[in-house]
């Protein structure tokens, strides 16, 4: 059990099953998928980053500060977000020396043992940027200088990275009120539609959110339709959906707290909307409106063909102290239990058999795979079960997802792999990991006489490449 | 990784663990259980099929049309039920050429990869009927002709299959209002009680079900007791239970939505029943009545010794469109979360320590095994934890069931294997698969020094044969 | 597959993974942890047992009668508690011949196959007491005599066992109203603080519990503060916490039904407390008070540095028949679903970022690891995720705990191993088992290229020894 790593070489068999017979099969399946292009249909890379295409400033701003997975792990062991370079919103001081932030991260490398963050960072550092050694107190400064040099090179600019990563399609996430100027520029610059917008109307559908009225005004401006009442609000949303479609969008994205999608009587919707514009709304009305709008979004998807993505079940900003000092998306979004079978019944009853409708459902609650989502996706043609998402985008969870969902839903009612990252450099790491885990699962089926080897190879290719393309294909 | 299958030979080690050491142990355990007789105490084979004992008409009507597991998978990928030969109830056309239905199925064989349907069908086709090759677009017609010939043979008649399968006991599921004529005929024809009825009163216990009043009338007729009020309704149910017992029944079967079994004040029960007969009942009364009746069924089981089976937690007919066009049992029954600890407390408090009472609980929600059902079955002598059922009757789920339940409930508070099929030819496939999975689990315990090899063999035999017999033995 | 055991030698590789490559790695990791001292911070060994330090009377009173895990398994298969020597509280007869109780246990040895009880007992009998053979009908009397002799030896007295087990720290569980006389005596006898009290105020925080008022009176007496109203009640609790701290306590322990920790308006708390003293309280008030007091306990922990342990979700005394005949803690405590994300939000919002506060949360519901507890522990610095507890303290569950929690929480936001036993002789068995399972999990990470071997060894040592010490270290 001696360490054999002299330079920083990752194990070529990493994340494949340990048993030699299964590993040999897994290697063959992985060999057929490793080099496939990347189709990344659910990402959160900032479109402006791609438009500007500037080099990343330094390792701290590339790997540490914007990654709330990573930051919260250091915070959970006693580092303050401020000491990690997270800007404060209350004027209190925070670390502005990126080298200092980087050192803090490197010192704490052991905290990431056994986590996907560790796995992705190893891939990013060792494979993408060819760093010489893992982070540690000793290597921190050397690594910083090494990466500073690498990040400054043209080959490390955002779009050059996409080329190197063999990204065939990359979806961003865009506010429904976005004018899509960035995407227009990108299409011009690139001369093709490689980077696509995704229609995310969450902000507009939650009437008690601070800033909702301002967002409705922005929607009016961008759409050219004065959203002064519920009916014109729906019209304005349709206008934006059409604009997104024209800009190449294939999907919408919905992050509600529950999966409720109960249609709302239009008269009720009108009065709730009007009251909300007057600043009058209670929690019950807001919840009913959000559920009703989810149903309306399904109706519009059935009409215009945008694939509807739903990922409920995360309670955002669990710590009000962290939120008020550092803002949102700081690692304090915590899952809650979600119910799907009853919540989605009205929506699926209306649109679930409609060949023009496609819905992909994600969850952070692994208990619903076998009980609810696989049976639903294994029945309704409109429904596909999304890849393990957020906290579940990890080796053990991806394995358990297959072990829990495939027997009831089959492989072909799952979406194929989608990542969920804002960290551009982690995209190939995430796809590579998914391909390895799926290869391992398929290899076990072969080793246990449950699948022929040729079928396993074909299925591996489908999961890595064909299914994401098909799942997000524009509907007829 | 070349395909070595020249004829269609299934892997003799299929579904055994891949690791060679564990596999060797599993093979020895499986060798001790593979040939044991089949005790099938929770099936849904139609009794008339066995009485008439006619040859199966063709492969589509044997393997495809009546199997709602299989049909819903094809539907989930865009086939319409009508195109698969499912008769419509609204007069719209449906495919009536069985060869065409069979082709559709064969073309879509890949959809079943990784599912138990695939596993069972391979066994049925390759082992039971010795088909020459797996289904595919190319083999569809040849297979059809081959199977048509096989199905026409005397050895393929329903009861000849039971002989070939070494079925020692087969329970059917029968309405509580059934006159049991089929079972009487069968007992005469067979000269022994190999095929037993099971008392299923669900229809009579849910007062808001369409047709409830008619079912009560039928109960009155069959029992000879006019069920005009609650007390005579209970008497009529007791009469039927006695008749079932006389016909060899060992168990009752209850498919409620929740596990609630709260006793109802007799005065309340009387007035709810009377109102229901007048066509007046609300959802709350119906739920209270169903829960109260479950408690009464336990009381009767404690008296007459029929083993009480409960499997809650499935929301039936999720799609109203599918239901209205094609009827019930079309693959759109979707599980919901179920609570057992509190729901069963009144029932177990009254009867859980009673040596004359036996209850077997099934679930489609795997999360309750370790949290609720194993602790309950590991305490109350009356309670046994049923085998993984319905969606959970699959390799991964059977493995996880053992991994989740045995540590707290032990092996001997589980029911042993029961299948849950209406597809007669799948019975040996299902029992064989369960024996393989249990052999694999036991082999791992031996390999990890947690069980002696001889104990593993004995336990394997108990799970496959002795425990189902004991669990459903008439109570003293 | 022949049995190779001639004397009763346990497999030295037991509970390590079966795959030879992974096993070899696991052996190396386990070799580094096997001999580490035991830090047992959450036990329930009776302090008087240690003060008196008398030999155990006989095998039945050592291994069978006080172990409600074991007793309930025999009961679940039809033995009566009375026949197992459990004293009745209603005057009905019970077995008083310990040899007869021991025989009943030995006859039923097969019921424990696959359970942790079996695993621990094998370790206790074969390793701790060097028994010659496993229990069985044939060996029962010989074993009884053998153990009777062993238990009478000085080396088998309670504190001699602690020495032999290499116990560095052992926490007991003590009523908040305890005068801690036993602990004072022990500290004198031992001349060091090896055995520490734990502050458990449950009885005082649940106002509808029979005996609550008497317990409040006892609190007044012991603390010297007349707890006649809510404010003096809080003062008296603070006094006891200070006394526990002085006696070496490091932690409090809270066994509420839910995880709710909603602060209560002091005015409401005062009136609920006053009403409760008058014998007037309803269920809603009692629940609100319990939740409010949990919040107050967190506030006090943030002040005095006692580590707060919470383990909700067990419905005690499920069978009223068993309770009324045999009393509490007889194996009929059954888990229920628990929600943590919302329930703990007020408490974590107030104290979760406080470096002076430490909370360790345990669960008997494995579904909350990945969904709720790992995300919470992976964010809040105050929170650590406790080791698998009670029903979950078992090989499969410990493995699944790592597979479910580590990817999101990391290793270092878990508490390290704590046992939860009242059976003194099982302590080394439990710690040894945990070290083996963790070694196996770490070995797999190494074999799959996800962790370096040296990191795995270091992590194994941290989980077995350093993390329990750190997690329960007095807060600054």
Short mmCIF file of N, CA, C and O in Angstrom, two decimals, chain A residues 1 3 5 11 13-20 23 72-73 75-78 109-111 113-116 118-119 257 315 317-322 331-332 334-337 364-367 391-392 394-397 399-400, chain C residues 19 22 25 28-29 337-339 341-342 344-345 348-349 353 367 370-372 374-381 384 403-404 406-413 441 444-445 447-455 457-459 462:
data_model
loop_
_atom_site.label_atom_id
_atom_site.label_comp_id
_atom_site.label_asym_id
_atom_site.label_seq_id
_atom_site.Cartn_x
_atom_site.Cartn_y
_atom_site.Cartn_z
N UNK A 1 0.84 -1.20 0.00
CA UNK A 1 0.00 0.00 0.00
C UNK A 1 0.88 1.26 0.00
O UNK A 1 0.56 2.25 0.64
N UNK A 3 2.42 4.59 -1.72
CA UNK A 3 1.97 5.58 -2.69
C UNK A 3 2.85 5.52 -3.93
O UNK A 3 4.07 5.70 -3.85
N UNK A 5 2.34 7.44 -6.68
CA UNK A 5 2.28 8.66 -7.49
C UNK A 5 3.58 9.44 -7.37
O UNK A 5 3.86 10.03 -6.34
N UNK A 11 -5.26 8.02 -11.20
CA UNK A 11 -5.46 6.62 -11.52
C UNK A 11 -6.33 6.51 -12.78
O UNK A 11 -7.45 7.02 -12.79
N UNK A 13 -7.98 4.18 -13.84
CA UNK A 13 -9.18 3.38 -13.55
C UNK A 13 -10.04 3.98 -12.45
O UNK A 13 -10.94 3.32 -11.93
N UNK A 14 -9.78 5.23 -12.09
CA UNK A 14 -10.51 5.80 -10.95
C UNK A 14 -12.03 5.76 -11.19
O UNK A 14 -12.50 5.91 -12.32
N UNK A 15 -12.73 5.53 -10.11
CA UNK A 15 -14.20 5.48 -10.10
C UNK A 15 -14.77 4.29 -10.87
O UNK A 15 -15.99 4.23 -11.06
N UNK A 16 -13.91 3.39 -11.30
CA UNK A 16 -14.42 2.13 -11.85
C UNK A 16 -14.47 1.11 -10.71
O UNK A 16 -13.76 1.23 -9.73
N UNK A 17 -15.32 0.08 -10.85
CA UNK A 17 -15.45 -0.89 -9.75
C UNK A 17 -14.13 -1.59 -9.45
O UNK A 17 -13.32 -1.83 -10.36
N UNK A 18 -13.93 -1.94 -8.19
CA UNK A 18 -12.64 -2.51 -7.78
C UNK A 18 -12.46 -3.96 -8.24
O UNK A 18 -11.34 -4.37 -8.53
N UNK A 19 -13.53 -4.71 -8.32
CA UNK A 19 -13.40 -6.14 -8.63
C UNK A 19 -12.81 -6.29 -10.04
O UNK A 19 -13.34 -5.74 -11.00
N UNK A 20 -11.70 -7.05 -10.18
CA UNK A 20 -10.97 -7.05 -11.44
C UNK A 20 -11.79 -7.46 -12.67
O UNK A 20 -11.66 -6.86 -13.73
N UNK A 23 -14.13 -4.65 -13.40
CA UNK A 23 -13.34 -3.51 -13.86
C UNK A 23 -12.93 -3.67 -15.32
O UNK A 23 -12.99 -2.70 -16.10
N UNK A 72 -18.66 26.21 1.40
CA UNK A 72 -19.43 25.80 2.59
C UNK A 72 -18.70 24.69 3.34
O UNK A 72 -18.83 24.57 4.55
N UNK A 73 -17.92 23.86 2.64
CA UNK A 73 -17.20 22.82 3.36
C UNK A 73 -16.14 23.43 4.27
O UNK A 73 -15.97 23.01 5.42
N UNK A 75 -16.29 26.46 5.48
CA UNK A 75 -17.06 27.16 6.52
C UNK A 75 -17.53 26.17 7.58
O UNK A 75 -17.50 26.46 8.78
N UNK A 76 -17.94 25.00 7.15
CA UNK A 76 -18.46 24.00 8.11
C UNK A 76 -17.41 23.56 9.11
O UNK A 76 -17.72 22.97 10.14
N UNK A 77 -16.14 23.83 8.79
CA UNK A 77 -15.08 23.45 9.71
C UNK A 77 -14.44 24.68 10.36
O UNK A 77 -13.32 24.60 10.87
N UNK A 78 -15.14 25.82 10.28
CA UNK A 78 -14.74 26.94 11.10
C UNK A 78 -14.11 28.12 10.38
O UNK A 78 -13.88 29.16 10.99
N UNK A 109 -7.28 20.84 2.42
CA UNK A 109 -7.56 19.86 1.37
C UNK A 109 -8.13 18.57 1.93
O UNK A 109 -8.99 17.94 1.32
N UNK A 110 -7.71 18.17 3.10
CA UNK A 110 -8.18 16.90 3.64
C UNK A 110 -9.68 16.87 3.91
O UNK A 110 -10.29 15.81 3.93
N UNK A 111 -10.26 18.06 4.11
CA UNK A 111 -11.71 18.08 4.36
C UNK A 111 -12.52 17.53 3.20
O UNK A 111 -13.66 17.12 3.37
N UNK A 113 -11.83 14.92 1.34
CA UNK A 113 -11.73 13.47 1.13
C UNK A 113 -13.12 12.83 1.02
O UNK A 113 -13.98 13.07 1.84
N UNK A 114 -13.26 12.02 -0.01
CA UNK A 114 -14.52 11.30 -0.16
C UNK A 114 -15.65 12.12 -0.77
O UNK A 114 -16.76 11.62 -0.90
N UNK A 115 -15.38 13.37 -1.16
CA UNK A 115 -16.44 14.21 -1.73
C UNK A 115 -16.24 14.36 -3.24
O UNK A 115 -15.13 14.23 -3.75
N UNK A 116 -17.33 14.67 -3.96
CA UNK A 116 -17.17 14.92 -5.40
C UNK A 116 -16.36 16.17 -5.68
O UNK A 116 -15.69 16.24 -6.71
N UNK A 118 -13.65 17.09 -4.27
CA UNK A 118 -12.28 16.60 -4.37
C UNK A 118 -12.04 15.92 -5.72
O UNK A 118 -11.02 16.17 -6.39
N UNK A 119 -12.97 15.08 -6.09
CA UNK A 119 -12.82 14.34 -7.34
C UNK A 119 -12.73 15.28 -8.54
O UNK A 119 -11.87 15.16 -9.40
N UNK A 257 -40.18 25.28 -4.59
CA UNK A 257 -39.95 24.55 -3.34
C UNK A 257 -40.68 23.21 -3.34
O UNK A 257 -40.10 22.18 -2.98
N UNK A 315 -34.72 24.14 0.25
CA UNK A 315 -35.04 25.33 1.06
C UNK A 315 -33.83 26.25 1.00
O UNK A 315 -32.76 25.94 1.53
N UNK A 317 -31.27 29.46 1.45
CA UNK A 317 -30.83 30.43 2.47
C UNK A 317 -31.27 30.03 3.87
O UNK A 317 -31.93 30.79 4.58
N UNK A 318 -30.91 28.82 4.25
CA UNK A 318 -31.31 28.27 5.55
C UNK A 318 -30.81 29.15 6.69
O UNK A 318 -31.51 29.35 7.68
N UNK A 319 -29.63 29.71 6.56
CA UNK A 319 -29.09 30.59 7.60
C UNK A 319 -29.35 32.04 7.22
O UNK A 319 -28.78 32.56 6.26
N UNK A 320 -30.18 32.71 8.00
CA UNK A 320 -30.45 34.12 7.68
C UNK A 320 -29.21 34.97 7.95
O UNK A 320 -29.00 35.99 7.31
N UNK A 321 -28.36 34.55 8.91
CA UNK A 321 -27.14 35.31 9.19
C UNK A 321 -26.21 35.28 7.97
O UNK A 321 -25.67 36.31 7.55
N UNK A 322 -26.03 34.11 7.39
CA UNK A 322 -25.17 34.01 6.20
C UNK A 322 -25.77 34.80 5.04
O UNK A 322 -25.09 35.52 4.32
N UNK A 331 -24.07 28.14 -0.13
CA UNK A 331 -23.93 26.79 0.39
C UNK A 331 -24.90 26.45 1.51
O UNK A 331 -24.83 25.38 2.09
N UNK A 332 -25.81 27.38 1.81
CA UNK A 332 -26.78 27.13 2.88
C UNK A 332 -28.18 26.86 2.30
O UNK A 332 -29.18 27.22 2.90
N UNK A 334 -30.65 23.91 1.66
CA UNK A 334 -30.74 22.57 2.23
C UNK A 334 -32.00 21.86 1.71
O UNK A 334 -33.08 22.44 1.73
N UNK A 335 -31.85 20.63 1.26
CA UNK A 335 -33.01 19.89 0.75
C UNK A 335 -34.07 19.62 1.81
O UNK A 335 -33.77 19.52 3.00
N UNK A 336 -35.28 19.49 1.33
CA UNK A 336 -36.40 19.00 2.15
C UNK A 336 -37.08 17.88 1.37
O UNK A 336 -36.88 17.71 0.18
N UNK A 337 -37.88 17.12 2.10
CA UNK A 337 -38.66 16.05 1.49
C UNK A 337 -39.61 16.62 0.44
O UNK A 337 -40.18 17.70 0.66
N UNK A 364 -33.34 16.29 -5.18
CA UNK A 364 -32.22 16.11 -4.25
C UNK A 364 -32.58 15.12 -3.15
O UNK A 364 -31.86 14.99 -2.17
N UNK A 365 -33.71 14.44 -3.34
CA UNK A 365 -34.18 13.47 -2.35
C UNK A 365 -34.15 12.10 -3.00
O UNK A 365 -35.05 11.72 -3.75
N UNK A 366 -33.11 11.32 -2.70
CA UNK A 366 -32.94 10.06 -3.41
C UNK A 366 -34.04 9.04 -3.11
O UNK A 366 -34.20 8.08 -3.85
N UNK A 367 -34.81 9.27 -2.03
CA UNK A 367 -35.83 8.27 -1.70
C UNK A 367 -36.97 8.25 -2.71
O UNK A 367 -37.76 7.32 -2.70
N UNK A 391 -26.46 17.95 -4.86
CA UNK A 391 -25.78 17.08 -3.89
C UNK A 391 -25.69 15.64 -4.38
O UNK A 391 -24.84 14.88 -3.91
N UNK A 392 -26.55 15.24 -5.27
CA UNK A 392 -26.59 13.84 -5.72
C UNK A 392 -25.69 13.60 -6.93
O UNK A 392 -25.58 12.47 -7.40
N UNK A 394 -22.67 12.79 -7.67
CA UNK A 394 -21.51 12.25 -6.96
C UNK A 394 -21.43 10.75 -7.24
O UNK A 394 -22.43 10.15 -7.65
N UNK A 395 -20.26 10.15 -7.05
CA UNK A 395 -20.13 8.73 -7.43
C UNK A 395 -21.12 7.79 -6.76
O UNK A 395 -21.81 7.02 -7.43
N UNK A 396 -21.22 7.84 -5.43
CA UNK A 396 -22.11 6.90 -4.75
C UNK A 396 -23.56 7.15 -5.13
O UNK A 396 -24.35 6.22 -5.31
N UNK A 397 -23.92 8.40 -5.26
CA UNK A 397 -25.31 8.72 -5.58
C UNK A 397 -25.65 8.35 -7.01
O UNK A 397 -26.75 7.87 -7.28
N UNK A 399 -24.36 5.94 -8.68
CA UNK A 399 -24.49 4.48 -8.66
C UNK A 399 -25.85 4.08 -8.07
O UNK A 399 -26.58 3.27 -8.65
N UNK A 400 -26.20 4.69 -6.94
CA UNK A 400 -27.49 4.35 -6.32
C UNK A 400 -28.67 4.76 -7.20
O UNK A 400 -29.71 4.11 -7.20
N UNK C 19 -13.93 -8.80 -1.57
CA UNK C 19 -13.05 -8.75 -2.75
C UNK C 19 -11.60 -8.70 -2.28
O UNK C 19 -11.23 -7.83 -1.48
N UNK C 22 -9.55 -5.31 -2.29
CA UNK C 22 -10.07 -4.34 -1.33
C UNK C 22 -9.81 -4.84 0.09
O UNK C 22 -9.45 -4.07 0.98
N UNK C 25 -6.32 -4.01 1.29
CA UNK C 25 -6.22 -2.61 1.70
C UNK C 25 -6.92 -2.39 3.04
O UNK C 25 -6.40 -1.69 3.93
N UNK C 28 -4.94 -3.43 6.06
CA UNK C 28 -3.89 -2.48 6.46
C UNK C 28 -4.45 -1.30 7.23
O UNK C 28 -3.87 -0.83 8.19
N UNK C 29 -5.60 -0.81 6.76
CA UNK C 29 -6.20 0.32 7.47
C UNK C 29 -6.66 -0.13 8.86
O UNK C 29 -6.38 0.53 9.87
N UNK C 337 -40.68 8.61 11.04
CA UNK C 337 -40.06 9.60 10.17
C UNK C 337 -39.79 10.88 10.94
O UNK C 337 -40.63 11.29 11.75
N UNK C 338 -38.66 11.52 10.68
CA UNK C 338 -38.36 12.80 11.33
C UNK C 338 -37.91 13.80 10.27
O UNK C 338 -37.24 13.44 9.32
N UNK C 339 -38.28 15.05 10.47
CA UNK C 339 -37.87 16.13 9.59
C UNK C 339 -36.84 16.98 10.34
O UNK C 339 -37.06 17.33 11.50
N UNK C 341 -34.62 19.58 8.44
CA UNK C 341 -34.24 20.83 7.78
C UNK C 341 -35.00 22.03 8.33
O UNK C 341 -34.41 23.04 8.71
N UNK C 342 -36.33 21.89 8.39
CA UNK C 342 -37.12 23.01 8.91
C UNK C 342 -37.10 23.04 10.43
O UNK C 342 -37.07 24.11 11.04
N UNK C 344 -34.86 22.25 12.64
CA UNK C 344 -33.66 22.79 13.29
C UNK C 344 -33.32 24.21 12.85
O UNK C 344 -32.36 24.80 13.35
N UNK C 345 -34.09 24.76 11.92
CA UNK C 345 -33.71 26.07 11.39
C UNK C 345 -33.63 27.16 12.46
O UNK C 345 -32.63 27.90 12.51
N UNK C 348 -30.45 26.52 14.56
CA UNK C 348 -29.19 26.72 13.82
C UNK C 348 -29.02 28.17 13.40
O UNK C 348 -27.89 28.68 13.33
N UNK C 349 -30.12 28.83 13.12
CA UNK C 349 -30.04 30.24 12.81
C UNK C 349 -29.45 31.03 13.96
O UNK C 349 -28.67 31.96 13.77
N UNK C 353 -23.66 29.09 13.78
CA UNK C 353 -22.39 29.66 13.37
C UNK C 353 -21.53 30.03 14.58
O UNK C 353 -20.45 30.60 14.43
N UNK C 367 -32.94 7.69 5.80
CA UNK C 367 -33.22 8.51 4.62
C UNK C 367 -32.83 9.97 4.80
O UNK C 367 -32.75 10.70 3.83
N UNK C 370 -28.56 11.71 3.48
CA UNK C 370 -28.15 12.45 2.28
C UNK C 370 -29.03 13.66 2.04
O UNK C 370 -28.58 14.66 1.50
N UNK C 371 -30.30 13.56 2.42
CA UNK C 371 -31.20 14.67 2.09
C UNK C 371 -31.06 15.83 3.05
O UNK C 371 -31.09 16.98 2.64
N UNK C 372 -30.91 15.58 4.34
CA UNK C 372 -30.99 16.67 5.30
C UNK C 372 -29.75 16.83 6.17
O UNK C 372 -29.17 17.91 6.25
N UNK C 374 -26.57 15.52 6.14
CA UNK C 374 -25.25 15.79 5.55
C UNK C 374 -25.17 17.21 4.99
O UNK C 374 -24.19 17.91 5.23
N UNK C 375 -26.20 17.69 4.27
CA UNK C 375 -26.14 19.09 3.84
C UNK C 375 -26.06 20.08 5.01
O UNK C 375 -25.33 21.06 4.94
N UNK C 376 -26.79 19.81 6.08
CA UNK C 376 -26.73 20.72 7.24
C UNK C 376 -25.36 20.67 7.91
O UNK C 376 -24.75 21.70 8.21
N UNK C 377 -24.86 19.44 8.15
CA UNK C 377 -23.55 19.31 8.80
C UNK C 377 -22.43 19.80 7.89
O UNK C 377 -21.38 20.23 8.38
N UNK C 378 -22.68 19.75 6.57
CA UNK C 378 -21.68 20.24 5.62
C UNK C 378 -21.70 21.74 5.45
O UNK C 378 -20.96 22.28 4.62
N UNK C 379 -22.55 22.42 6.22
CA UNK C 379 -22.61 23.89 6.13
C UNK C 379 -22.36 24.53 7.50
O UNK C 379 -21.45 25.34 7.65
N UNK C 380 -23.13 24.17 8.49
CA UNK C 380 -23.03 24.82 9.81
C UNK C 380 -21.81 24.31 10.59
O UNK C 380 -21.72 23.11 10.86
N UNK C 381 -20.93 25.18 11.02
CA UNK C 381 -19.77 24.71 11.79
C UNK C 381 -20.16 24.09 13.13
O UNK C 381 -19.43 23.25 13.64
N UNK C 384 -22.40 18.50 13.90
CA UNK C 384 -21.77 17.27 13.43
C UNK C 384 -22.83 16.18 13.34
O UNK C 384 -23.75 16.12 14.15
N UNK C 403 -21.63 5.76 2.76
CA UNK C 403 -21.96 5.94 1.34
C UNK C 403 -22.95 7.08 1.11
O UNK C 403 -23.04 7.62 0.02
N UNK C 404 -23.74 7.40 2.13
CA UNK C 404 -24.78 8.43 1.99
C UNK C 404 -24.35 9.79 2.49
O UNK C 404 -24.81 10.80 1.98
N UNK C 406 -20.90 10.92 3.47
CA UNK C 406 -19.55 11.49 3.29
C UNK C 406 -19.46 12.40 2.08
O UNK C 406 -18.81 13.44 2.13
N UNK C 407 -20.12 12.05 0.99
CA UNK C 407 -19.96 12.87 -0.22
C UNK C 407 -20.41 14.31 0.00
O UNK C 407 -19.87 15.22 -0.61
N UNK C 408 -21.38 14.52 0.86
CA UNK C 408 -21.86 15.88 1.10
C UNK C 408 -21.29 16.48 2.38
O UNK C 408 -20.97 17.67 2.41
N UNK C 409 -21.14 15.69 3.43
CA UNK C 409 -20.65 16.23 4.70
C UNK C 409 -19.15 16.09 4.86
O UNK C 409 -18.55 16.75 5.71
N UNK C 410 -18.52 15.26 4.03
CA UNK C 410 -17.13 14.91 4.28
C UNK C 410 -17.04 14.01 5.50
O UNK C 410 -18.03 13.76 6.19
N UNK C 411 -15.81 13.49 5.75
CA UNK C 411 -15.61 12.69 6.96
C UNK C 411 -15.58 13.56 8.21
O UNK C 411 -15.98 13.14 9.29
N UNK C 412 -15.10 14.77 8.07
CA UNK C 412 -14.74 15.56 9.24
C UNK C 412 -15.91 16.34 9.84
O UNK C 412 -15.74 17.02 10.84
N UNK C 413 -17.08 16.25 9.23
CA UNK C 413 -18.28 16.75 9.89
C UNK C 413 -19.11 15.62 10.48
O UNK C 413 -20.29 15.82 10.80
N UNK C 441 -14.81 0.69 3.93
CA UNK C 441 -15.26 1.80 3.08
C UNK C 441 -14.06 2.58 2.56
O UNK C 441 -13.97 2.89 1.36
N UNK C 444 -12.23 0.75 -0.18
CA UNK C 444 -12.86 0.84 -1.50
C UNK C 444 -12.52 2.16 -2.17
O UNK C 444 -12.24 2.21 -3.38
N UNK C 445 -12.54 3.25 -1.42
CA UNK C 445 -12.16 4.54 -2.01
C UNK C 445 -10.74 4.46 -2.59
O UNK C 445 -10.47 4.99 -3.67
N UNK C 447 -9.16 1.67 -3.56
CA UNK C 447 -9.17 0.76 -4.71
C UNK C 447 -9.77 1.40 -5.94
O UNK C 447 -9.42 1.06 -7.07
N UNK C 448 -10.70 2.34 -5.72
CA UNK C 448 -11.32 3.02 -6.86
C UNK C 448 -10.61 4.32 -7.19
O UNK C 448 -11.14 5.17 -7.92
N UNK C 449 -9.42 4.51 -6.67
CA UNK C 449 -8.63 5.67 -7.04
C UNK C 449 -9.19 6.98 -6.54
O UNK C 449 -8.92 8.04 -7.10
N UNK C 450 -9.98 6.92 -5.49
CA UNK C 450 -10.62 8.14 -5.00
C UNK C 450 -9.94 8.68 -3.76
O UNK C 450 -10.33 9.76 -3.25
N UNK C 451 -8.98 7.96 -3.23
CA UNK C 451 -8.29 8.40 -2.01
C UNK C 451 -6.92 7.73 -2.03
O UNK C 451 -6.79 6.59 -2.49
N UNK C 452 -5.91 8.43 -1.53
CA UNK C 452 -4.59 7.80 -1.43
C UNK C 452 -4.56 6.90 -0.20
O UNK C 452 -5.26 7.14 0.79
N UNK C 453 -3.75 5.87 -0.25
CA UNK C 453 -3.71 4.90 0.85
C UNK C 453 -3.33 5.57 2.16
O UNK C 453 -3.93 5.29 3.21
N UNK C 454 -2.36 6.48 2.13
CA UNK C 454 -1.94 7.13 3.37
C UNK C 454 -3.06 7.99 3.94
O UNK C 454 -3.24 8.08 5.16
N UNK C 455 -3.82 8.61 3.06
CA UNK C 455 -4.97 9.38 3.53
C UNK C 455 -6.00 8.48 4.18
O UNK C 455 -6.64 8.84 5.18
N UNK C 457 -5.53 5.66 5.77
CA UNK C 457 -5.07 5.25 7.10
C UNK C 457 -5.29 6.40 8.10
O UNK C 457 -5.84 6.21 9.18
N UNK C 458 -4.89 7.59 7.70
CA UNK C 458 -5.07 8.74 8.60
C UNK C 458 -6.54 8.98 8.91
O UNK C 458 -6.91 9.23 10.06
N UNK C 459 -7.38 8.86 7.89
CA UNK C 459 -8.82 9.06 8.11
C UNK C 459 -9.40 7.99 9.02
O UNK C 459 -10.23 8.28 9.89
N UNK C 462 -8.61 8.87 12.47
CA UNK C 462 -9.44 10.00 12.90
C UNK C 462 -10.86 9.53 13.26
O UNK C 462 -11.41 9.95 14.29
#
